[in-house]
């Protein structure tokens, strides 16, 4: 071994934490909580080391572990590595996971099982972003499903069982298509190594045929699109997000949705760049539908949490539009938006959680004047809301501006439509702000305590990141830029296809 | 050309089966001794020892070169060896679960002997090369199965299941033997290898051949519960004693697949190197694809509506037969390996699932699926049972990191290799459907409140140990399946 296996450490530390939690006596709730926190901290420390050590000048895979032989007969390897595409996601995952453990402190139902499942989920998430062997990736991808099913189904709201099985079925439907594509790679390229698969020369047999490649591309895309979720595969999301407990909604929106776009960039873009170019316009179109449709749906919601859920659909649409534009700005903006959406939406869900814990309902019209009852809470909310609206000076603005800059170069018409969403977003966000926080104080809620220190502690790092990246996005952009430009250049190599594609735009 | 051995020489290859026959007789003799007769556990232990001998001898005979035995009636090859081991292991599980079964508390010596009789029939069926031998060994397994299905004394359901089984079985085997006679009439031989030779040299009228084949498929299809010959399965699975149900869903089903593979690959396909080609006059791949789609879709869709645990598992087992039939349609070397692998996976996860189901049903006294409700909340044994059941169910669904996932992976590899893309897509979508009803049991166990306040108990100390072992095996083989894949690869060589 050449170096300390940092990535394996980041991935499996939560699993060790899970065993620790499992060994705790059932009644000692605080022991369980602290050991869960202890289980997730090593990953956070690892992520900080990763942030400091990460080489920002190369697009190559770094800190690679492996490929070590695992199942020799099938050419399956244990292979971890990180590049500019995954590094921000790993850091985001570590951060959000730690925050979610703290946010789950007040869970009282089956505490031990909750944290065991949570830590298992964290291992699954880390592994998904770090695995570079398709088979290994697939295992981590699927390992996340069962804990998520339980976390929604046991600790969720009133319609939790329906939401849990819906989430499970949708995601599995997508992943079985991925499984078929994975088998196609195994049969016709002879490897599961995601880096080797980028070499088009090893795509043999049917895999070199145009139609078969398109089918494989679609299989992967649908699998990931369900996760993003891209319209029309999004219907699981409002249910799952609304019914899940606060911390799990945060994980869903903050991390799980990013796996979809991560997968598209890692698989569709790098393994089938030619087909990606052909399909880019349709991706951009879906992205714009997501943006507008999500925003309009959000505007119509009466449930605070559902509103945030639909705003996620809208914001993830920006990512799709950005990465479909073949411009450096677009793709960098897209991945930055993944990170920013993770931090901003996590705050929004945490904020909804704060008020739900007190009022036990989420009717937007059922509040009023909360700003004078809970002034500190109102300040936190304002930061997050304006970040979500895309106010200059906060991080959401930077990524959305980059995306619009990039996509306007390629799709003027679509971008023009997408830009209108800024108005819609402002409308539903500010309208909500007005209904919940301003206006006449609701007598029922006069006695509500303001935001607690624990709750503020969860929000603090996220708000700090939003503020810092809003004025100084360089640390984030530097990490991803070289890798993402590399991906973009591979796409642009199919210049003739790009030209054909652009000409065919109506 | 393959060595053809005469009866006397063949007996050496037949040592494992002879051990079973000896145990079979021994059980009846021991049953006459009053001191043994009063020992409830004595006979199953003797039977298990017999099976262990059978397994040991099966390993021993693997060193012999492959040959046609008894003048070409059965084949001694690595494929046969595999199914000997398979039959032995599944019989051991069946014996264990029978001992622990309350339904079977009153059974007498003949039950244990009959189980051994079925165990004897399985490898012979898998090894048959002659149409007559195929029929005889199929009947050996079937007729004994009818009896053990009805072995709950005084139970109407059990007797009804046995009777239904007999009626369906008799019909299916009647159709089959008529089909076999047509094949014989067309080709003039009963030997599968010579049938192929004849078909190759005489491209003939397709119709009689096709009808003969279709009718033969009735017999095979009945054993593997292939739609439309599956109708016995739900009723029989529901009425039979649970250990018998689990045994039927693994042992005889596997032997059915073995003979289906052997017949299709020996008589109906030519092979050069690793590639198989179906004989021109019969589109066996298309035929099997249709059966596969019908079988898995019906199994999965109907399983969603079931409220009886065993009935649901019956439809789930029909669905799994459908997945394996896809690979039969694929007609390549990987398909044989895939089916052998899937059967091994199915053995582990299905005995596990049935094991937990048996404990739950015995404890609650009902077969209702709702008896799983709140299992996880009923003490430490309850949460162990629920956890193990969850592992078996996600394995049956085909999610990693379990052996069921790897099984699906190898099966679908074979199907894609054969370029049957539509079939593969239908197959994976079916496994999504299956998630719905498997997850419902998980929901019952974890999300719902228990119907009874009592702590759950397996009723025996070794039972949870075995269940834990099976659950761990399901997970461990899902992550490190190389040894199993090597065994399967070495076994997937059909003599032809």
mmCIF file of N, CA and C in Angstrom, chain B residues 289-399:
data_model
loop_
_atom_site.group_PDB
_atom_site.id
_atom_site.type_symbol
_atom_site.label_atom_id
_atom_site.label_comp_id
_atom_site.label_asym_id
_atom_site.label_seq_id
_atom_site.Cartn_x
_atom_site.Cartn_y
_atom_site.Cartn_z
ATOM 1 N N UNK B 289 -38.683 -18.614 -24.490
ATOM 2 C CA UNK B 289 -38.868 -17.200 -24.138
ATOM 3 C C UNK B 289 -40.315 -16.917 -23.789
ATOM 4 N N UNK B 290 -41.219 -17.469 -24.611
ATOM 5 C CA UNK B 290 -42.634 -17.244 -24.355
ATOM 6 C C UNK B 290 -43.022 -17.816 -22.991
ATOM 7 N N UNK B 291 -42.573 -19.038 -22.738
ATOM 8 C CA UNK B 291 -42.860 -19.656 -21.436
ATOM 9 C C UNK B 291 -42.278 -18.819 -20.299
ATOM 10 N N UNK B 292 -41.061 -18.327 -20.510
ATOM 11 C CA UNK B 292 -40.396 -17.578 -19.437
ATOM 12 C C UNK B 292 -41.167 -16.318 -19.103
ATOM 13 N N UNK B 293 -41.550 -15.565 -20.137
ATOM 14 C CA UNK B 293 -42.272 -14.314 -19.883
ATOM 15 C C UNK B 293 -43.588 -14.604 -19.171
ATOM 16 N N UNK B 294 -44.317 -15.615 -19.670
ATOM 17 C CA UNK B 294 -45.599 -15.938 -19.047
ATOM 18 C C UNK B 294 -45.389 -16.347 -17.596
ATOM 19 N N UNK B 295 -44.384 -17.174 -17.345
ATOM 20 C CA UNK B 295 -44.185 -17.713 -16.008
ATOM 21 C C UNK B 295 -43.823 -16.629 -15.015
ATOM 22 N N UNK B 296 -42.823 -15.799 -15.363
ATOM 23 C CA UNK B 296 -42.414 -14.818 -14.350
ATOM 24 C C UNK B 296 -43.461 -13.732 -14.157
ATOM 25 N N UNK B 297 -44.117 -13.334 -15.242
ATOM 26 C CA UNK B 297 -45.088 -12.261 -15.097
ATOM 27 C C UNK B 297 -46.287 -12.737 -14.281
ATOM 28 N N UNK B 298 -46.800 -13.909 -14.615
ATOM 29 C CA UNK B 298 -47.936 -14.413 -13.849
ATOM 30 C C UNK B 298 -47.553 -14.602 -12.388
ATOM 31 N N UNK B 299 -46.402 -15.243 -12.164
ATOM 32 C CA UNK B 299 -45.984 -15.501 -10.783
ATOM 33 C C UNK B 299 -45.913 -14.222 -9.978
ATOM 34 N N UNK B 300 -45.254 -13.221 -10.532
ATOM 35 C CA UNK B 300 -45.059 -11.988 -9.771
ATOM 36 C C UNK B 300 -46.346 -11.211 -9.583
ATOM 37 N N UNK B 301 -47.138 -11.135 -10.652
ATOM 38 C CA UNK B 301 -48.337 -10.309 -10.546
ATOM 39 C C UNK B 301 -49.329 -10.947 -9.574
ATOM 40 N N UNK B 302 -49.501 -12.258 -9.681
ATOM 41 C CA UNK B 302 -50.483 -12.898 -8.807
ATOM 42 C C UNK B 302 -49.990 -12.923 -7.359
ATOM 43 N N UNK B 303 -48.688 -13.009 -7.175
ATOM 44 C CA UNK B 303 -48.159 -13.030 -5.807
ATOM 45 C C UNK B 303 -48.530 -11.769 -5.045
ATOM 46 N N UNK B 304 -48.722 -10.666 -5.767
ATOM 47 C CA UNK B 304 -49.042 -9.404 -5.087
ATOM 48 C C UNK B 304 -50.344 -9.467 -4.316
ATOM 49 N N UNK B 305 -51.280 -10.328 -4.773
ATOM 50 C CA UNK B 305 -52.601 -10.320 -4.134
ATOM 51 C C UNK B 305 -52.726 -11.362 -3.028
ATOM 52 N N UNK B 306 -51.694 -12.148 -2.786
ATOM 53 C CA UNK B 306 -51.857 -13.271 -1.859
ATOM 54 C C UNK B 306 -51.872 -12.821 -0.410
ATOM 55 N N UNK B 307 -52.684 -13.512 0.379
ATOM 56 C CA UNK B 307 -52.745 -13.212 1.801
ATOM 57 C C UNK B 307 -52.223 -14.377 2.625
ATOM 58 N N UNK B 308 -51.995 -15.508 1.973
ATOM 59 C CA UNK B 308 -51.511 -16.696 2.668
ATOM 60 C C UNK B 308 -50.009 -16.804 2.420
ATOM 61 N N UNK B 309 -49.253 -16.994 3.482
ATOM 62 C CA UNK B 309 -47.802 -16.983 3.360
ATOM 63 C C UNK B 309 -47.312 -18.015 2.342
ATOM 64 N N UNK B 310 -47.810 -19.236 2.482
ATOM 65 C CA UNK B 310 -47.282 -20.287 1.611
ATOM 66 C C UNK B 310 -47.740 -20.113 0.171
ATOM 67 N N UNK B 311 -48.945 -19.596 0.009
ATOM 68 C CA UNK B 311 -49.435 -19.339 -1.342
ATOM 69 C C UNK B 311 -48.605 -18.252 -2.017
ATOM 70 N N UNK B 312 -48.263 -17.238 -1.231
ATOM 71 C CA UNK B 312 -47.430 -16.179 -1.789
ATOM 72 C C UNK B 312 -46.057 -16.729 -2.180
ATOM 73 N N UNK B 313 -45.510 -17.556 -1.294
ATOM 74 C CA UNK B 313 -44.205 -18.128 -1.623
ATOM 75 C C UNK B 313 -44.313 -19.062 -2.827
ATOM 76 N N UNK B 314 -45.488 -19.674 -3.007
ATOM 77 C CA UNK B 314 -45.674 -20.525 -4.181
ATOM 78 C C UNK B 314 -45.590 -19.696 -5.456
ATOM 79 N N UNK B 315 -46.313 -18.565 -5.459
ATOM 80 C CA UNK B 315 -46.256 -17.727 -6.666
ATOM 81 C C UNK B 315 -44.865 -17.140 -6.844
ATOM 82 N N UNK B 316 -44.211 -16.818 -5.733
ATOM 83 C CA UNK B 316 -42.850 -16.301 -5.868
ATOM 84 C C UNK B 316 -41.954 -17.380 -6.465
ATOM 85 N N UNK B 317 -42.193 -18.630 -6.093
ATOM 86 C CA UNK B 317 -41.337 -19.683 -6.648
ATOM 87 C C UNK B 317 -41.652 -19.906 -8.128
ATOM 88 N N UNK B 318 -42.890 -19.665 -8.528
ATOM 89 C CA UNK B 318 -43.209 -19.714 -9.961
ATOM 90 C C UNK B 318 -42.432 -18.616 -10.686
ATOM 91 N N UNK B 319 -42.420 -17.427 -10.081
ATOM 92 C CA UNK B 319 -41.711 -16.311 -10.707
ATOM 93 C C UNK B 319 -40.223 -16.627 -10.872
ATOM 94 N N UNK B 320 -39.641 -17.230 -9.835
ATOM 95 C CA UNK B 320 -38.211 -17.557 -9.934
ATOM 96 C C UNK B 320 -37.958 -18.595 -11.021
ATOM 97 N N UNK B 321 -38.910 -19.511 -11.186
ATOM 98 C CA UNK B 321 -38.771 -20.465 -12.285
ATOM 99 C C UNK B 321 -38.749 -19.711 -13.610
ATOM 100 N N UNK B 322 -39.559 -18.654 -13.693
ATOM 101 C CA UNK B 322 -39.585 -17.853 -14.910
ATOM 102 C C UNK B 322 -38.239 -17.223 -15.209
ATOM 103 N N UNK B 323 -37.574 -16.687 -14.176
ATOM 104 C CA UNK B 323 -36.246 -16.105 -14.404
ATOM 105 C C UNK B 323 -35.304 -17.152 -14.983
ATOM 106 N N UNK B 324 -35.363 -18.353 -14.417
ATOM 107 C CA UNK B 324 -34.420 -19.386 -14.878
ATOM 108 C C UNK B 324 -34.785 -19.860 -16.279
ATOM 109 N N UNK B 325 -36.086 -19.860 -16.591
ATOM 110 C CA UNK B 325 -36.479 -20.253 -17.946
ATOM 111 C C UNK B 325 -35.919 -19.289 -19.001
ATOM 112 N N UNK B 326 -35.774 -18.007 -18.601
ATOM 113 C CA UNK B 326 -35.149 -17.059 -19.520
ATOM 114 C C UNK B 326 -33.785 -17.562 -19.957
ATOM 115 N N UNK B 327 -33.046 -18.082 -18.966
ATOM 116 C CA UNK B 327 -31.701 -18.548 -19.288
ATOM 117 C C UNK B 327 -31.755 -19.817 -20.127
ATOM 118 N N UNK B 328 -32.799 -20.636 -19.933
ATOM 119 C CA UNK B 328 -32.923 -21.814 -20.794
ATOM 120 C C UNK B 328 -33.076 -21.350 -22.246
ATOM 121 N N UNK B 329 -33.828 -20.251 -22.416
ATOM 122 C CA UNK B 329 -34.021 -19.723 -23.764
ATOM 123 C C UNK B 329 -32.719 -19.180 -24.352
ATOM 124 N N UNK B 330 -31.793 -18.795 -23.480
ATOM 125 C CA UNK B 330 -30.574 -18.145 -23.979
ATOM 126 C C UNK B 330 -29.670 -19.110 -24.734
ATOM 127 N N UNK B 331 -29.722 -20.388 -24.400
ATOM 128 C CA UNK B 331 -28.939 -21.392 -25.123
ATOM 129 C C UNK B 331 -27.469 -21.048 -25.259
ATOM 130 N N UNK B 332 -26.792 -20.815 -24.174
ATOM 131 C CA UNK B 332 -25.334 -20.695 -24.247
ATOM 132 C C UNK B 332 -24.715 -21.266 -22.977
ATOM 133 N N UNK B 333 -23.412 -21.376 -23.016
ATOM 134 C CA UNK B 333 -22.718 -21.984 -21.883
ATOM 135 C C UNK B 333 -22.988 -21.205 -20.602
ATOM 136 N N UNK B 334 -22.999 -19.874 -20.733
ATOM 137 C CA UNK B 334 -23.246 -19.039 -19.552
ATOM 138 C C UNK B 334 -24.601 -19.316 -18.948
ATOM 139 N N UNK B 335 -25.559 -19.705 -19.794
ATOM 140 C CA UNK B 335 -26.900 -19.954 -19.289
ATOM 141 C C UNK B 335 -26.904 -21.166 -18.363
ATOM 142 N N UNK B 336 -26.169 -22.214 -18.755
ATOM 143 C CA UNK B 336 -26.108 -23.392 -17.880
ATOM 144 C C UNK B 336 -25.486 -22.992 -16.552
ATOM 145 N N UNK B 337 -24.378 -22.266 -16.635
ATOM 146 C CA UNK B 337 -23.720 -21.823 -15.403
ATOM 147 C C UNK B 337 -24.665 -20.941 -14.597
ATOM 148 N N UNK B 338 -25.348 -20.051 -15.309
ATOM 149 C CA UNK B 338 -26.251 -19.132 -14.627
ATOM 150 C C UNK B 338 -27.337 -19.867 -13.875
ATOM 151 N N UNK B 339 -27.919 -20.880 -14.517
ATOM 152 C CA UNK B 339 -29.004 -21.606 -13.859
ATOM 153 C C UNK B 339 -28.480 -22.385 -12.659
ATOM 154 N N UNK B 340 -27.331 -23.018 -12.814
ATOM 155 C CA UNK B 340 -26.772 -23.753 -11.673
ATOM 156 C C UNK B 340 -26.494 -22.792 -10.518
ATOM 157 N N UNK B 341 -25.969 -21.626 -10.865
ATOM 158 C CA UNK B 341 -25.674 -20.651 -9.812
ATOM 159 C C UNK B 341 -26.965 -20.183 -9.148
ATOM 160 N N UNK B 342 -27.949 -19.879 -9.996
ATOM 161 C CA UNK B 342 -29.196 -19.363 -9.445
ATOM 162 C C UNK B 342 -29.870 -20.395 -8.555
ATOM 163 N N UNK B 343 -29.807 -21.662 -8.988
ATOM 164 C CA UNK B 343 -30.402 -22.714 -8.164
ATOM 165 C C UNK B 343 -29.711 -22.785 -6.809
ATOM 166 N N UNK B 344 -28.382 -22.656 -6.811
ATOM 167 C CA UNK B 344 -27.667 -22.700 -5.531
ATOM 168 C C UNK B 344 -28.088 -21.530 -4.659
ATOM 169 N N UNK B 345 -28.166 -20.359 -5.284
ATOM 170 C CA UNK B 345 -28.603 -19.181 -4.531
ATOM 171 C C UNK B 345 -30.007 -19.399 -3.990
ATOM 172 N N UNK B 346 -30.850 -19.956 -4.837
ATOM 173 C CA UNK B 346 -32.244 -20.160 -4.475
ATOM 174 C C UNK B 346 -32.351 -21.139 -3.309
ATOM 175 N N UNK B 347 -31.484 -22.140 -3.323
ATOM 176 C CA UNK B 347 -31.476 -23.106 -2.219
ATOM 177 C C UNK B 347 -31.257 -22.387 -0.897
ATOM 178 N N UNK B 348 -30.231 -21.548 -0.855
ATOM 179 C CA UNK B 348 -29.901 -20.871 0.396
ATOM 180 C C UNK B 348 -31.032 -19.931 0.815
ATOM 181 N N UNK B 349 -31.449 -19.055 -0.105
ATOM 182 C CA UNK B 349 -32.392 -18.018 0.319
ATOM 183 C C UNK B 349 -33.802 -18.560 0.505
ATOM 184 N N UNK B 350 -34.169 -19.564 -0.272
ATOM 185 C CA UNK B 350 -35.526 -20.062 -0.154
ATOM 186 C C UNK B 350 -35.710 -20.924 1.092
ATOM 187 N N UNK B 351 -34.713 -21.763 1.385
ATOM 188 C CA UNK B 351 -34.814 -22.508 2.641
ATOM 189 C C UNK B 351 -34.811 -21.546 3.818
ATOM 190 N N UNK B 352 -34.040 -20.475 3.696
ATOM 191 C CA UNK B 352 -34.035 -19.475 4.754
ATOM 192 C C UNK B 352 -35.411 -18.864 4.944
ATOM 193 N N UNK B 353 -35.995 -18.405 3.820
ATOM 194 C CA UNK B 353 -37.303 -17.745 3.909
ATOM 195 C C UNK B 353 -38.362 -18.719 4.421
ATOM 196 N N UNK B 354 -38.352 -19.927 3.899
ATOM 197 C CA UNK B 354 -39.317 -20.914 4.365
ATOM 198 C C UNK B 354 -39.070 -21.268 5.828
ATOM 199 N N UNK B 355 -37.788 -21.296 6.215
ATOM 200 C CA UNK B 355 -37.465 -21.614 7.603
ATOM 201 C C UNK B 355 -38.098 -20.610 8.552
ATOM 202 N N UNK B 356 -37.900 -19.317 8.251
ATOM 203 C CA UNK B 356 -38.495 -18.299 9.112
ATOM 204 C C UNK B 356 -40.020 -18.395 9.050
ATOM 205 N N UNK B 357 -40.538 -18.573 7.830
ATOM 206 C CA UNK B 357 -41.993 -18.645 7.680
ATOM 207 C C UNK B 357 -42.549 -19.800 8.502
ATOM 208 N N UNK B 358 -41.863 -20.935 8.481
ATOM 209 C CA UNK B 358 -42.335 -22.098 9.246
ATOM 210 C C UNK B 358 -42.389 -21.769 10.741
ATOM 211 N N UNK B 359 -41.323 -21.136 11.229
ATOM 212 C CA UNK B 359 -41.302 -20.798 12.654
ATOM 213 C C UNK B 359 -42.434 -19.846 12.989
ATOM 214 N N UNK B 360 -42.634 -18.833 12.114
ATOM 215 C CA UNK B 360 -43.677 -17.840 12.389
ATOM 216 C C UNK B 360 -45.056 -18.497 12.332
ATOM 217 N N UNK B 361 -45.267 -19.344 11.347
ATOM 218 C CA UNK B 361 -46.587 -19.962 11.206
ATOM 219 C C UNK B 361 -46.865 -20.920 12.358
ATOM 220 N N UNK B 362 -45.838 -21.638 12.786
ATOM 221 C CA UNK B 362 -46.048 -22.559 13.913
ATOM 222 C C UNK B 362 -46.368 -21.796 15.173
ATOM 223 N N UNK B 363 -45.682 -20.665 15.333
ATOM 224 C CA UNK B 363 -45.854 -19.910 16.554
ATOM 225 C C UNK B 363 -47.236 -19.281 16.627
ATOM 226 N N UNK B 364 -47.704 -18.797 15.459
ATOM 227 C CA UNK B 364 -48.996 -18.105 15.465
ATOM 228 C C UNK B 364 -50.156 -19.068 15.206
ATOM 229 N N UNK B 365 -49.846 -20.237 14.681
ATOM 230 C CA UNK B 365 -50.899 -21.199 14.400
ATOM 231 C C UNK B 365 -51.720 -20.863 13.167
ATOM 232 N N UNK B 366 -51.281 -19.901 12.377
ATOM 233 C CA UNK B 366 -52.008 -19.564 11.150
ATOM 234 C C UNK B 366 -51.018 -19.329 10.014
ATOM 235 N N UNK B 367 -51.514 -19.506 8.790
ATOM 236 C CA UNK B 367 -50.645 -19.282 7.637
ATOM 237 C C UNK B 367 -50.812 -17.876 7.096
ATOM 238 N N UNK B 368 -51.633 -17.087 7.770
ATOM 239 C CA UNK B 368 -51.922 -15.754 7.291
ATOM 240 C C UNK B 368 -50.652 -14.916 7.243
ATOM 241 N N UNK B 369 -50.473 -14.175 6.143
ATOM 242 C CA UNK B 369 -49.282 -13.319 6.032
ATOM 243 C C UNK B 369 -49.205 -12.319 7.180
ATOM 244 N N UNK B 370 -50.372 -11.967 7.696
ATOM 245 C CA UNK B 370 -50.377 -10.951 8.744
ATOM 246 C C UNK B 370 -49.762 -11.460 10.045
ATOM 247 N N UNK B 371 -49.512 -12.776 10.123
ATOM 248 C CA UNK B 371 -48.857 -13.263 11.342
ATOM 249 C C UNK B 371 -47.421 -12.755 11.433
ATOM 250 N N UNK B 372 -46.916 -12.183 10.330
ATOM 251 C CA UNK B 372 -45.588 -11.575 10.391
ATOM 252 C C UNK B 372 -45.612 -10.206 11.060
ATOM 253 N N UNK B 373 -46.818 -9.675 11.285
ATOM 254 C CA UNK B 373 -46.908 -8.299 11.776
ATOM 255 C C UNK B 373 -46.153 -8.100 13.077
ATOM 256 N N UNK B 374 -45.358 -7.042 13.083
ATOM 257 C CA UNK B 374 -44.660 -6.657 14.299
ATOM 258 C C UNK B 374 -43.629 -7.651 14.784
ATOM 259 N N UNK B 375 -43.201 -8.541 13.911
ATOM 260 C CA UNK B 375 -42.243 -9.570 14.340
ATOM 261 C C UNK B 375 -41.000 -8.949 14.962
ATOM 262 N N UNK B 376 -40.540 -7.840 14.373
ATOM 263 C CA UNK B 376 -39.300 -7.231 14.849
ATOM 264 C C UNK B 376 -39.428 -6.694 16.264
ATOM 265 N N UNK B 377 -40.671 -6.467 16.698
ATOM 266 C CA UNK B 377 -40.848 -5.850 18.023
ATOM 267 C C UNK B 377 -41.090 -6.887 19.101
ATOM 268 N N UNK B 378 -40.967 -8.160 18.744
ATOM 269 C CA UNK B 378 -41.318 -9.194 19.716
ATOM 270 C C UNK B 378 -40.084 -9.870 20.282
ATOM 271 N N UNK B 379 -39.297 -9.112 21.027
ATOM 272 C CA UNK B 379 -38.163 -9.697 21.731
ATOM 273 C C UNK B 379 -36.978 -9.926 20.825
ATOM 274 N N UNK B 380 -35.901 -10.439 21.423
ATOM 275 C CA UNK B 380 -34.647 -10.559 20.669
ATOM 276 C C UNK B 380 -34.759 -11.616 19.580
ATOM 277 N N UNK B 381 -35.462 -12.712 19.865
ATOM 278 C CA UNK B 381 -35.624 -13.748 18.839
ATOM 279 C C UNK B 381 -36.494 -13.219 17.698
ATOM 280 N N UNK B 382 -37.460 -12.404 18.062
ATOM 281 C CA UNK B 382 -38.312 -11.818 17.044
ATOM 282 C C UNK B 382 -37.514 -10.919 16.125
ATOM 283 N N UNK B 383 -36.634 -10.090 16.698
ATOM 284 C CA UNK B 383 -35.890 -9.187 15.827
ATOM 285 C C UNK B 383 -34.859 -9.960 15.014
ATOM 286 N N UNK B 384 -34.348 -11.059 15.582
ATOM 287 C CA UNK B 384 -33.436 -11.899 14.789
ATOM 288 C C UNK B 384 -34.176 -12.496 13.599
ATOM 289 N N UNK B 385 -35.367 -13.037 13.870
ATOM 290 C CA UNK B 385 -36.144 -13.640 12.782
ATOM 291 C C UNK B 385 -36.465 -12.603 11.716
ATOM 292 N N UNK B 386 -36.834 -11.387 12.156
ATOM 293 C CA UNK B 386 -37.199 -10.346 11.196
ATOM 294 C C UNK B 386 -35.991 -9.928 10.362
ATOM 295 N N UNK B 387 -34.854 -9.804 11.041
ATOM 296 C CA UNK B 387 -33.636 -9.390 10.325
ATOM 297 C C UNK B 387 -33.249 -10.442 9.285
ATOM 298 N N UNK B 388 -33.272 -11.715 9.726
ATOM 299 C CA UNK B 388 -32.899 -12.782 8.791
ATOM 300 C C UNK B 388 -33.884 -12.823 7.628
ATOM 301 N N UNK B 389 -35.164 -12.692 7.929
ATOM 302 C CA UNK B 389 -36.169 -12.729 6.868
ATOM 303 C C UNK B 389 -35.939 -11.583 5.894
ATOM 304 N N UNK B 390 -35.566 -10.407 6.425
ATOM 305 C CA UNK B 390 -35.292 -9.272 5.542
ATOM 306 C C UNK B 390 -34.157 -9.601 4.583
ATOM 307 N N UNK B 391 -33.120 -10.240 5.116
ATOM 308 C CA UNK B 391 -31.994 -10.623 4.252
ATOM 309 C C UNK B 391 -32.471 -11.569 3.154
ATOM 310 N N UNK B 392 -33.269 -12.574 3.538
ATOM 311 C CA UNK B 392 -33.735 -13.536 2.529
ATOM 312 C C UNK B 392 -34.626 -12.841 1.501
ATOM 313 N N UNK B 393 -35.446 -11.925 1.972
ATOM 314 C CA UNK B 393 -36.379 -11.281 1.042
ATOM 315 C C UNK B 393 -35.662 -10.352 0.077
ATOM 316 N N UNK B 394 -34.669 -9.600 0.559
ATOM 317 C CA UNK B 394 -33.978 -8.730 -0.405
ATOM 318 C C UNK B 394 -33.156 -9.591 -1.354
ATOM 319 N N UNK B 395 -32.731 -10.752 -0.877
ATOM 320 C CA UNK B 395 -32.022 -11.656 -1.772
ATOM 321 C C UNK B 395 -32.971 -12.213 -2.832
ATOM 322 N N UNK B 396 -34.175 -12.563 -2.410
ATOM 323 C CA UNK B 396 -35.149 -13.052 -3.390
ATOM 324 C C UNK B 396 -35.511 -11.954 -4.386
ATOM 325 N N UNK B 397 -35.534 -10.709 -3.909
ATOM 326 C CA UNK B 397 -35.800 -9.598 -4.822
ATOM 327 C C UNK B 397 -34.646 -9.415 -5.805
ATOM 328 N N UNK B 398 -33.456 -9.741 -5.349
ATOM 329 C CA UNK B 398 -32.290 -9.578 -6.218
ATOM 330 C C UNK B 398 -31.557 -8.281 -5.981
ATOM 331 N N UNK B 399 -31.503 -7.848 -4.715
ATOM 332 C CA UNK B 399 -30.756 -6.631 -4.395
ATOM 333 C C UNK B 399 -29.423 -7.001 -3.769
#
